[in-house]
Short mmCIF file of C-alpha atoms in Angstrom, two decimals:
data_model
loop_
_atom_site.label_atom_id
_atom_site.label_comp_id
_atom_site.label_asym_id
_atom_site.label_seq_id
_atom_site.Cartn_x
_atom_site.Cartn_y
_atom_site.Cartn_z
CA MET I 1 -20.68 -4.55 -34.21
CA PRO I 2 -17.49 -6.72 -36.02
CA ILE I 3 -14.97 -6.94 -33.85
CA THR I 4 -10.84 -6.01 -34.79
CA GLU I 5 -8.12 -6.52 -32.93
CA GLY I 6 -6.56 -3.96 -31.70
CA SER I 7 -2.93 -2.57 -30.94
CA THR I 8 -1.62 -0.22 -28.01
CA GLY I 9 -2.20 3.06 -28.53
CA ARG I 10 1.48 5.20 -29.04
CA ALA I 11 1.22 6.55 -25.47
CA THR I 12 0.82 3.44 -23.57
CA SER I 13 3.40 1.74 -26.08
CA LEU I 14 5.94 5.13 -25.45
CA ARG I 15 5.16 4.60 -21.59
CA ASP I 16 5.35 1.04 -21.72
CA GLY I 17 8.77 1.06 -23.23
CA HIS I 18 10.14 3.76 -21.03
CA TYR I 19 9.06 1.31 -17.86
CA ARG I 20 10.74 -1.94 -19.48
CA TRP I 21 13.89 -0.32 -20.35
CA MET I 22 14.12 1.64 -17.63
CA LEU I 23 13.78 -1.64 -15.47
CA ARG I 24 16.48 -3.12 -17.51
CA GLY I 25 18.52 -0.75 -17.18
CA VAL I 26 18.47 -0.31 -13.41
CA ASP I 27 19.28 -3.61 -12.72
CA ALA I 28 22.13 -4.16 -15.47
CA ALA I 29 23.38 -1.13 -13.75
CA VAL I 30 23.45 -2.83 -9.91
CA ALA I 31 24.62 -5.94 -11.13
CA ALA I 32 27.57 -4.20 -12.77
CA ALA I 33 27.94 -1.67 -9.59
CA ILE I 34 27.88 -5.41 -7.76
CA VAL I 35 30.94 -6.44 -10.25
CA LEU I 36 33.19 -3.26 -9.86
CA LEU I 37 32.74 -1.80 -6.72
CA VAL I 38 30.78 -4.18 -4.14
CA LEU I 39 33.17 -7.61 -5.05
CA PRO I 40 36.54 -5.61 -4.31
CA ALA I 41 35.55 -4.41 -0.94
CA THR I 42 35.24 -7.95 -0.08
CA THR I 43 38.29 -10.30 0.13
CA ALA I 44 37.44 -11.75 -2.95
CA GLY I 45 39.62 -11.08 -5.81
CA VAL I 46 37.36 -9.57 -9.13
CA GLU I 47 37.46 -9.63 -12.88
CA PRO I 48 36.45 -6.77 -14.41
CA SER I 49 34.81 -8.15 -17.36
CA MET I 50 32.77 -9.66 -15.40
CA ALA I 51 30.35 -6.69 -14.96
CA LEU I 52 29.16 -7.31 -18.58
CA VAL I 53 28.00 -11.62 -17.52
CA ALA I 54 26.75 -10.23 -14.33
CA ALA I 55 24.44 -7.16 -16.01
CA LEU I 56 23.01 -9.84 -18.61
CA LEU I 57 22.89 -12.79 -15.36
CA MET I 58 20.38 -10.10 -13.97
CA VAL I 59 18.66 -9.14 -16.58
CA MET I 60 17.79 -13.08 -17.46
CA LEU I 61 17.25 -13.96 -14.10
CA ASN I 62 14.65 -11.14 -13.82
CA THR I 63 13.21 -11.73 -17.09
CA LEU I 64 12.37 -15.09 -15.84
CA SER I 65 10.89 -14.06 -12.64
CA ARG I 66 8.69 -11.87 -14.73
CA LEU I 67 9.89 -8.47 -12.98
CA TYR I 68 9.29 -6.65 -15.74
CA GLU I 69 5.71 -7.62 -16.36
CA ARG I 70 4.01 -6.23 -13.27
CA ASP I 71 4.37 -2.49 -14.49
CA LEU I 72 3.11 -3.12 -17.61
CA LEU I 73 -0.20 -4.46 -16.04
CA VAL I 74 -1.12 -1.88 -12.79
CA LEU I 75 -1.83 1.12 -12.50
CA ASN I 76 -0.05 1.57 -9.30
CA ARG I 77 3.31 0.91 -9.47
CA THR I 78 5.06 0.64 -6.70
CA THR I 79 8.39 -0.91 -5.68
CA LEU I 80 7.67 -1.91 -1.92
CA ASP I 81 5.15 -4.23 -3.01
CA GLU I 82 7.88 -6.05 -4.98
CA ALA I 83 10.69 -6.28 -2.62
CA PRO I 84 10.65 -10.00 -1.52
CA SER I 85 10.37 -10.83 -5.02
CA LEU I 86 13.54 -8.60 -5.00
CA LEU I 87 14.97 -10.29 -2.35
CA GLN I 88 14.41 -13.35 -3.93
CA ALA I 89 16.47 -12.12 -7.11
CA ALA I 90 18.44 -11.29 -5.12
CA ALA I 91 19.56 -14.45 -3.71
CA MET I 92 19.70 -16.02 -7.05
CA PHE I 93 21.60 -13.66 -8.77
CA THR I 94 24.39 -13.64 -5.52
CA LEU I 95 24.24 -17.18 -5.56
CA LEU I 96 25.03 -17.60 -9.78
CA LEU I 97 27.61 -14.93 -9.65
CA TRP I 98 29.30 -16.75 -6.54
CA ILE I 99 29.69 -19.58 -9.48
CA VAL I 100 30.40 -18.01 -12.16
CA HIS I 101 33.24 -15.61 -8.96
CA ASP I 102 34.74 -18.74 -8.54
CA ALA I 103 35.20 -20.20 -11.89
CA ALA I 104 36.63 -17.45 -13.23
CA THR I 105 39.03 -15.96 -10.78
CA LEU I 106 39.84 -19.04 -9.15
CA VAL I 107 39.09 -17.19 -5.83
CA THR I 108 36.58 -18.32 -3.30
CA LEU I 109 33.98 -16.15 -2.43
CA TYR I 110 33.73 -16.57 1.52
CA ALA I 111 29.91 -17.06 2.53
CA GLY I 112 30.00 -13.57 4.43
CA ASP I 113 31.23 -11.98 1.43
CA ALA I 114 27.96 -13.81 -0.50
CA ALA I 115 25.39 -12.40 2.64
CA VAL I 116 27.15 -8.90 2.02
CA VAL I 117 26.77 -8.98 -2.21
CA TRP I 118 22.94 -10.41 -1.57
CA MET I 119 21.70 -7.69 0.84
CA ALA I 120 23.91 -5.41 -1.12
CA THR I 121 21.98 -6.50 -5.10
CA PHE I 122 18.78 -5.59 -3.08
CA ALA I 123 19.39 -2.25 -1.53
CA LEU I 124 20.73 -1.12 -4.99
CA LEU I 125 17.49 -3.03 -6.79
CA LEU I 126 15.01 -1.59 -4.80
CA GLY I 127 16.53 2.02 -4.42
CA GLY I 128 17.41 1.75 -7.57
CA ARG I 129 14.11 0.75 -9.13
CA ALA I 130 12.07 3.19 -7.02
CA LEU I 131 14.15 6.11 -8.09
CA GLY I 132 13.88 5.11 -11.96
CA ARG I 133 9.66 4.68 -11.56
CA ALA I 134 10.02 8.29 -10.06
CA LEU I 135 11.64 9.71 -12.94
CA VAL I 136 9.22 7.27 -15.74
CA LEU I 137 6.17 9.35 -13.23
CA ARG I 138 7.89 12.47 -14.02
CA ALA I 139 8.45 12.30 -17.82
CA THR I 140 5.21 9.91 -18.99
CA PRO I 141 1.48 11.33 -19.53
CA GLY I 142 -0.81 9.45 -17.23
CA GLU I 143 -3.08 7.07 -18.42
CA ARG I 144 -6.63 7.61 -19.44
CA CYS I 145 -9.11 5.81 -17.90
CA LEU I 146 -12.38 4.65 -18.56
CA ILE I 147 -14.51 3.80 -15.79
CA VAL I 148 -17.52 1.35 -16.15
CA GLY I 149 -19.92 0.73 -13.13
CA GLU I 150 -22.68 2.38 -10.80
CA ASN I 151 -22.51 6.17 -10.30
CA ALA I 152 -21.38 4.91 -6.89
CA SER I 153 -18.77 3.05 -8.25
CA ILE I 154 -17.74 5.75 -10.52
CA THR I 155 -17.39 7.87 -7.83
CA ALA I 156 -15.87 5.85 -5.33
CA ILE I 157 -13.03 4.49 -7.41
CA ARG I 158 -12.41 8.34 -9.58
CA GLN I 159 -12.19 9.98 -6.26
CA LYS I 160 -9.12 7.17 -5.18
CA ILE I 161 -7.47 7.70 -8.61
CA GLU I 162 -7.61 11.79 -7.90
CA ASP I 163 -6.24 11.92 -3.83
CA THR I 164 -3.74 9.20 -4.69
CA SER I 165 -0.03 9.72 -6.75
CA VAL I 166 -1.14 7.52 -8.93
CA ASN I 167 -0.01 8.22 -13.02
CA ALA I 168 -3.97 8.33 -14.21
CA GLU I 169 -6.69 10.59 -14.93
CA VAL I 170 -10.30 9.16 -15.67
CA VAL I 171 -11.31 10.70 -19.55
CA ALA I 172 -14.42 9.12 -19.27
CA THR I 173 -17.37 7.10 -17.64
CA LEU I 174 -19.78 4.48 -18.48
CA PRO I 175 -23.13 4.74 -15.63
CA VAL I 176 -24.19 0.51 -16.29
CA SER I 177 -27.19 -0.43 -13.61
CA PRO I 178 -29.68 -2.94 -14.08
CA PHE I 179 -32.28 -0.33 -14.46
CA THR I 180 -30.63 1.20 -18.12
CA SER I 181 -31.03 0.19 -21.60
CA LEU I 182 -27.07 -0.30 -21.74
CA VAL I 183 -27.12 -4.21 -21.80
CA GLY I 184 -25.61 -6.78 -24.40
CA ASP I 185 -24.46 -5.59 -27.79
CA ALA I 186 -25.65 -2.32 -27.01
CA LEU I 187 -23.21 -1.73 -24.11
CA ALA I 188 -20.44 -2.91 -25.71
CA ASP I 189 -20.61 -0.56 -28.83
CA GLU I 190 -21.24 2.10 -26.55
CA PHE I 191 -17.76 1.10 -24.47
CA ARG I 192 -15.93 0.99 -27.72
CA LEU I 193 -17.04 4.17 -28.43
CA GLN I 194 -15.64 5.55 -25.92
CA VAL I 195 -12.96 3.94 -26.05
CA ARG I 196 -12.26 5.28 -29.23
CA LEU I 197 -13.56 9.19 -28.79
CA HIS I 198 -11.25 9.64 -25.79
CA ASP I 199 -8.11 7.49 -26.77
CA VAL I 200 -8.43 5.50 -23.92
CA ASP I 201 -5.81 3.63 -22.38
CA ARG I 202 -7.49 1.37 -19.11
CA ALA I 203 -10.86 0.46 -18.47
CA ILE I 204 -11.35 0.35 -15.08
CA ILE I 205 -14.27 -2.32 -14.60
CA ALA I 206 -17.03 -2.62 -11.60
CA PRO I 207 -20.01 -4.99 -12.10
CA ALA I 208 -22.85 -3.46 -11.40
CA SER I 209 -25.17 -5.68 -8.72
CA GLY I 210 -26.99 -7.87 -10.76
CA GLU I 211 -24.90 -7.43 -13.73
CA ASP I 212 -25.43 -10.21 -16.19
CA VAL I 213 -22.12 -11.94 -15.94
CA THR I 214 -21.65 -12.08 -19.73
CA ASP I 215 -22.09 -8.61 -20.13
CA THR I 216 -18.71 -7.90 -18.25
CA LEU I 217 -16.76 -10.83 -20.22
CA ASP I 218 -18.13 -9.33 -23.37
CA LEU I 219 -16.12 -5.77 -22.19
CA ILE I 220 -13.32 -7.38 -21.53
CA ARG I 221 -13.20 -9.36 -24.70
CA ALA I 222 -14.25 -5.65 -26.19
CA ALA I 223 -11.16 -3.88 -24.35
CA LYS I 224 -8.77 -6.19 -25.29
CA HIS I 225 -9.65 -6.34 -28.94
CA ALA I 226 -9.26 -2.51 -28.48
CA GLY I 227 -5.83 -2.80 -27.09
CA VAL I 228 -6.77 -0.98 -23.84
CA ARG I 229 -5.82 -2.53 -20.44
CA VAL I 230 -8.25 -3.62 -18.21
CA SER I 231 -8.64 -3.08 -14.45
CA LEU I 232 -11.74 -5.10 -13.08
CA VAL I 233 -13.31 -4.60 -9.15
CA PRO I 234 -15.29 -7.08 -8.08
CA ARG I 235 -17.36 -6.67 -5.15
CA MET I 236 -16.36 -10.24 -4.21
CA LEU I 237 -13.15 -8.75 -2.84
CA GLU I 238 -14.46 -6.54 -0.70
CA VAL I 239 -15.21 -9.72 1.89
CA VAL I 240 -12.41 -11.69 1.03
CA GLY I 241 -9.63 -9.27 0.06
CA SER I 242 -7.14 -9.91 -2.10
CA THR I 243 -4.87 -12.66 -0.34
CA VAL I 244 -6.79 -15.88 -2.08
CA GLU I 245 -5.12 -18.72 -4.23
CA PHE I 246 -6.01 -20.26 -8.01
CA ASP I 247 -6.78 -23.64 -8.32
CA GLN I 248 -7.79 -25.46 -11.06
CA ILE I 249 -9.46 -29.04 -11.21
CA ASP I 250 -9.73 -30.20 -14.53
CA GLY I 251 -10.36 -26.65 -16.11
CA LEU I 252 -12.10 -25.35 -13.56
CA THR I 253 -10.82 -22.43 -11.28
CA MET I 254 -11.91 -21.91 -8.43
CA LEU I 255 -10.25 -19.33 -5.58
CA CYS I 256 -9.30 -20.52 -2.13
CA VAL I 257 -10.11 -18.10 0.37
CA ARG I 258 -8.41 -18.06 3.80
CA ARG I 259 -9.20 -18.43 7.07
CA PHE I 260 -10.73 -15.12 8.67
CA GLY I 261 -7.96 -14.20 11.75
CA LEU I 262 -4.52 -14.99 12.31
CA SER I 263 -3.34 -18.30 13.62
CA ARG I 264 -1.54 -18.84 17.05
CA SER I 265 1.86 -18.94 15.36
CA SER I 266 1.19 -16.39 13.42
CA ARG I 267 0.02 -13.93 16.51
CA LEU I 268 3.16 -14.92 18.16
CA LEU I 269 5.22 -13.87 15.37
CA LYS I 270 3.01 -10.22 15.77
CA ARG I 271 3.71 -10.23 19.18
CA GLY I 272 7.13 -10.75 18.66
CA PHE I 273 7.43 -7.93 16.38
CA ASP I 274 5.48 -5.73 18.41
CA LEU I 275 7.75 -5.95 21.33
CA ALA I 276 11.13 -5.72 19.78
CA GLY I 277 9.60 -2.55 17.20
CA ALA I 278 8.61 -1.00 20.46
CA SER I 279 11.58 -1.51 21.85
CA VAL I 280 13.75 0.46 19.82
CA MET I 281 11.11 2.67 18.88
CA LEU I 282 11.47 3.82 22.44
CA ALA I 283 14.98 4.02 22.77
CA VAL I 284 15.43 5.82 19.98
CA ALA I 285 12.34 8.46 20.80
CA ALA I 286 13.61 8.73 24.97
CA PRO I 287 15.08 12.55 24.26
CA THR I 288 11.88 13.47 22.06
CA MET I 289 9.58 12.44 24.49
CA LEU I 290 11.34 14.35 27.03
CA ALA I 291 11.45 17.03 24.98
CA ILE I 292 7.93 16.94 24.26
CA MET I 293 7.07 16.94 28.05
CA ALA I 294 8.95 20.13 28.52
CA ALA I 295 6.73 21.97 26.27
CA ILE I 296 3.62 20.56 27.36
CA ARG I 297 4.54 22.09 30.47
CA LEU I 298 5.75 25.08 29.82
CA GLU I 299 2.71 26.11 27.19
CA SER I 300 0.32 25.36 29.55
CA HIS I 301 -1.32 24.03 32.72
CA GLY I 302 -2.84 20.12 33.17
CA ALA I 303 -1.36 16.38 32.70
CA VAL I 304 1.62 15.98 30.35
CA PHE I 305 -0.11 12.61 29.24
CA PHE I 306 -3.70 12.60 27.60
CA ARG I 307 -5.76 9.03 28.42
CA GLN I 308 -9.11 8.28 26.65
CA THR I 309 -11.09 5.14 26.70
CA ARG I 310 -10.51 2.99 23.38
CA VAL I 311 -12.65 -0.32 22.49
CA GLY I 312 -9.68 -3.01 21.60
CA LYS I 313 -8.85 -6.50 21.14
CA ASP I 314 -12.36 -8.96 21.09
CA GLY I 315 -13.90 -5.59 22.51
CA HIS I 316 -12.15 -4.70 25.58
CA ARG I 317 -11.57 -1.63 26.22
CA PHE I 318 -8.54 0.14 27.36
CA LYS I 319 -6.51 3.93 28.21
CA MET I 320 -5.16 5.19 25.30
CA LEU I 321 -2.01 7.10 26.00
CA LYS I 322 -1.14 10.67 23.75
CA PHE I 323 0.28 13.97 24.52
CA ARG I 324 -2.09 16.20 25.97
CA SER I 325 -2.58 18.18 22.24
CA MET I 326 -5.43 20.20 23.63
CA ILE I 327 -6.51 22.42 26.68
CA GLU I 328 -7.60 21.45 29.98
CA GLY I 329 -11.49 20.27 29.47
CA ALA I 330 -11.86 19.86 26.17
CA ASP I 331 -14.39 17.15 26.38
CA ALA I 332 -16.36 19.13 28.16
CA LYS I 333 -16.55 21.38 25.22
CA LYS I 334 -16.96 18.34 22.93
CA GLU I 335 -20.49 19.14 22.34
CA ALA I 336 -20.87 22.61 21.63
CA LEU I 337 -18.39 22.09 18.57
CA ARG I 338 -20.30 18.87 16.98
CA SER I 339 -22.05 21.19 14.46
CA LEU I 340 -18.02 21.91 13.20
CA ASN I 341 -17.40 18.08 12.67
CA GLU I 342 -16.44 17.60 9.27
CA THR I 343 -15.86 13.89 9.01
CA GLN I 344 -18.61 11.09 8.58
CA GLY I 345 -18.75 9.45 11.93
CA LEU I 346 -15.50 10.52 13.33
CA PHE I 347 -15.79 13.70 14.78
CA LYS I 348 -12.63 15.58 13.75
CA ILE I 349 -12.49 19.45 13.25
CA GLU I 350 -9.33 20.99 11.05
CA SER I 351 -8.89 23.86 12.95
CA ASP I 352 -10.35 22.76 16.34
CA PRO I 353 -10.38 25.94 19.02
CA ARG I 354 -9.01 23.35 21.20
CA ILE I 355 -5.58 22.37 19.93
CA THR I 356 -2.70 24.15 21.35
CA ARG I 357 0.18 25.68 19.80
CA VAL I 358 2.79 23.00 20.75
CA GLY I 359 -0.42 20.78 20.53
CA ARG I 360 -1.10 21.86 16.68
CA PHE I 361 2.44 20.88 15.79
CA LEU I 362 2.27 17.21 17.73
CA ARG I 363 -0.74 16.32 15.78
CA ARG I 364 0.41 17.73 12.39
CA THR I 365 3.60 15.22 13.06
CA SER I 366 1.67 12.53 14.69
CA LEU I 367 4.36 13.31 17.51
CA ASP I 368 1.23 13.05 19.76
CA GLU I 369 0.89 9.50 19.55
CA LEU I 370 4.10 8.28 20.58
CA PRO I 371 2.89 7.15 24.13
CA GLN I 372 1.06 4.37 22.92
CA LEU I 373 4.50 2.92 22.55
CA VAL I 374 3.38 2.13 26.00
CA ASN I 375 0.46 0.79 25.33
CA VAL I 376 2.21 -1.50 22.66
CA TRP I 377 4.34 -2.76 25.61
CA ARG I 378 1.54 -3.56 27.88
CA GLY I 379 -0.33 -5.69 24.45
CA GLU I 380 -3.16 -3.39 24.73
CA MET I 381 -2.60 -2.27 21.04
CA SER I 382 -0.12 -3.04 18.56
CA LEU I 383 2.37 -1.37 15.98
CA VAL I 384 0.53 -1.79 13.06
CA GLY I 385 -3.35 -2.62 13.70
CA PRO I 386 -7.22 -1.81 13.09
CA ARG I 387 -8.06 2.08 14.24
CA PRO I 388 -8.55 2.26 17.84
CA LEU I 389 -12.10 3.70 17.90
CA VAL I 390 -13.69 5.88 21.08
CA VAL I 391 -16.62 3.67 22.65
CA ASP I 392 -19.40 6.18 21.01
CA GLU I 393 -17.98 5.17 17.80
CA ASP I 394 -17.57 1.74 18.11
CA ALA I 395 -21.23 1.27 18.78
CA LYS I 396 -21.50 2.23 14.95
CA VAL I 397 -19.78 -0.60 13.75
CA GLN I 398 -22.03 -3.68 12.98
CA GLY I 399 -22.57 -6.61 11.27
CA LEU I 400 -19.47 -8.16 9.91
CA TYR I 401 -17.24 -5.62 10.10
CA ARG I 402 -16.78 -6.01 14.10
CA HIS I 403 -14.99 -8.56 13.17
CA ARG I 404 -11.99 -6.12 13.03
CA LEU I 405 -11.62 -6.68 17.10
CA HIS I 406 -10.25 -10.30 16.07
CA LEU I 407 -6.94 -7.99 16.14
CA THR I 408 -5.41 -5.78 18.79
CA PRO I 409 -5.45 -1.98 17.21
CA GLY I 410 -2.78 -0.52 16.11
CA MET I 411 -0.32 3.02 16.20
CA THR I 412 -0.72 3.19 12.41
CA GLY I 413 -2.72 1.28 9.80
CA HIS I 414 -3.75 1.74 6.31
CA TRP I 415 -5.95 3.62 7.78
CA GLN I 416 -3.11 6.46 8.57
CA ILE I 417 -1.45 6.30 5.50
CA LEU I 418 -4.68 7.20 3.72
CA GLY I 419 -5.10 10.26 6.04
CA SER I 420 -7.41 9.40 9.12
CA ALA I 421 -9.19 12.97 9.10
CA ARG I 422 -10.18 12.24 5.66
CA VAL I 423 -11.70 9.08 5.67
CA PRO I 424 -15.34 8.37 6.40
CA MET I 425 -15.97 5.59 9.04
CA HIS I 426 -17.77 2.93 6.83
CA GLU I 427 -14.76 2.81 4.78
CA MET I 428 -12.52 3.08 7.29
CA VAL I 429 -13.94 0.09 9.20
CA SER I 430 -14.23 -1.52 5.72
CA ILE I 431 -10.16 -1.23 5.26
CA ASP I 432 -9.46 -2.76 8.98
CA TYR I 433 -11.59 -5.82 7.96
CA LEU I 434 -9.82 -6.59 5.08
CA TYR I 435 -6.37 -6.16 7.09
CA VAL I 436 -7.63 -8.62 9.34
CA ALA I 437 -8.32 -10.87 6.67
CA ASN I 438 -5.72 -10.34 4.62
CA TRP I 439 -3.00 -10.04 7.51
CA SER I 440 0.91 -11.31 6.35
CA LEU I 441 4.18 -9.44 8.04
CA TRP I 442 5.37 -8.28 5.01
CA THR I 443 2.12 -6.43 4.76
CA ASP I 444 2.84 -4.61 8.42
CA VAL I 445 6.68 -3.98 7.50
CA LYS I 446 5.40 -1.47 4.30
CA ILE I 447 2.56 0.21 6.34
CA LEU I 448 5.62 0.89 8.94
CA LEU I 449 7.28 1.70 5.99
CA ARG I 450 4.58 3.92 4.33
CA THR I 451 3.83 5.52 7.62
CA ILE I 452 7.64 7.77 7.89
CA PRO I 453 6.61 10.12 4.57
CA TYR I 454 3.31 10.26 5.86
CA MET I 455 4.61 11.34 9.64
CA LEU I 456 7.92 13.70 7.40
CA ALA I 457 5.05 15.41 5.42
CA SER I 458 3.23 16.49 8.19
CA ARG I 459 -0.14 15.02 7.08
CA GLY I 460 -1.26 14.01 10.87
CA MET I 461 -4.34 14.87 12.40
#
């Protein structure tokens, strides 16, 4: 079948236009607000006409920094992921505004004032873009997706899209495997047919095991010519993660994979972050913890704290602390309730009869985990890390995924944000492994920030 150059669909073009102009409008408004509202609050003078110059300057800088392109490529548009780039953009904007301001007003902007402008610019960009994306998300139709891959991959990807707030829907699937007749031109032709029939905006391609790489390349070319966006799910990333660097030698492209685990300096940085964070959290949470202790005492007899053996870093066992949320002797009744277990590999029952009324509230809000700040202080846990498994659960983790124990287990992690009660065991240990393989301090900060709305939404278990 001859290939003809396609163009992006009307709905996709409309969505792209909304995102592009929204981001530019937010950035321009932030720049104007800095000149008209923030600068007058400092010791510097201000020229109102500079607002237009600042707005144009901001849009130009962010265009050069490619801060308007990511939303046109990715399916999951989150402002938090671009925060480091926004911090750099705010710094560059502040520097140029400093130069323009001093030249236009003949009044020096002092370093302290510049720091205020920098932080205000960053905060307004972060908040404004997040709000703008939320509004566009509500106002535009979701991307229509076609998933190409093995049946297991199709099911997993569809579930991920349905379980998250991603603005997308799966409108068609194209199952492929080494045992089907859909290869080569036949596969590409069927792909084009599905794109036309279902008005597809994006193709999510998960190459099948043993699939000829030529077939994948043909699908990508067909998608591009049809004006369809492509998201590729390479199996390789299940092991190496997303933190890779592209290298080129005389036209040969290579992916360079970082060494597994943390360097000594990274471990010290993570430990310092844990100690500082745990200290602040303990000071802030102390009144709440005292109130919880009193409520537990008033409702039922028994200890306030629940101590359970968990498997920590390098397989060392420790006693993890929680506020007691169950009746006394709950462990003795575990076997009798095992038939009600709802999570593969883990013991989770949504309506566990052993949980007290206070305990149910604590679990729903994740407040039962506050005593783990003491474990963080002791060095047995981290604020963010792999899920601390009980001994019998840890025994089920084999092979490559044992490397998740290279890091100290955390109070929260990717598994918490995804909903610990909904993530099956095999997926959870894979998530933990990739967290260790791709660790960065910014990743920890993002996970902590994303845990807050999770707790406020009362989705803990």
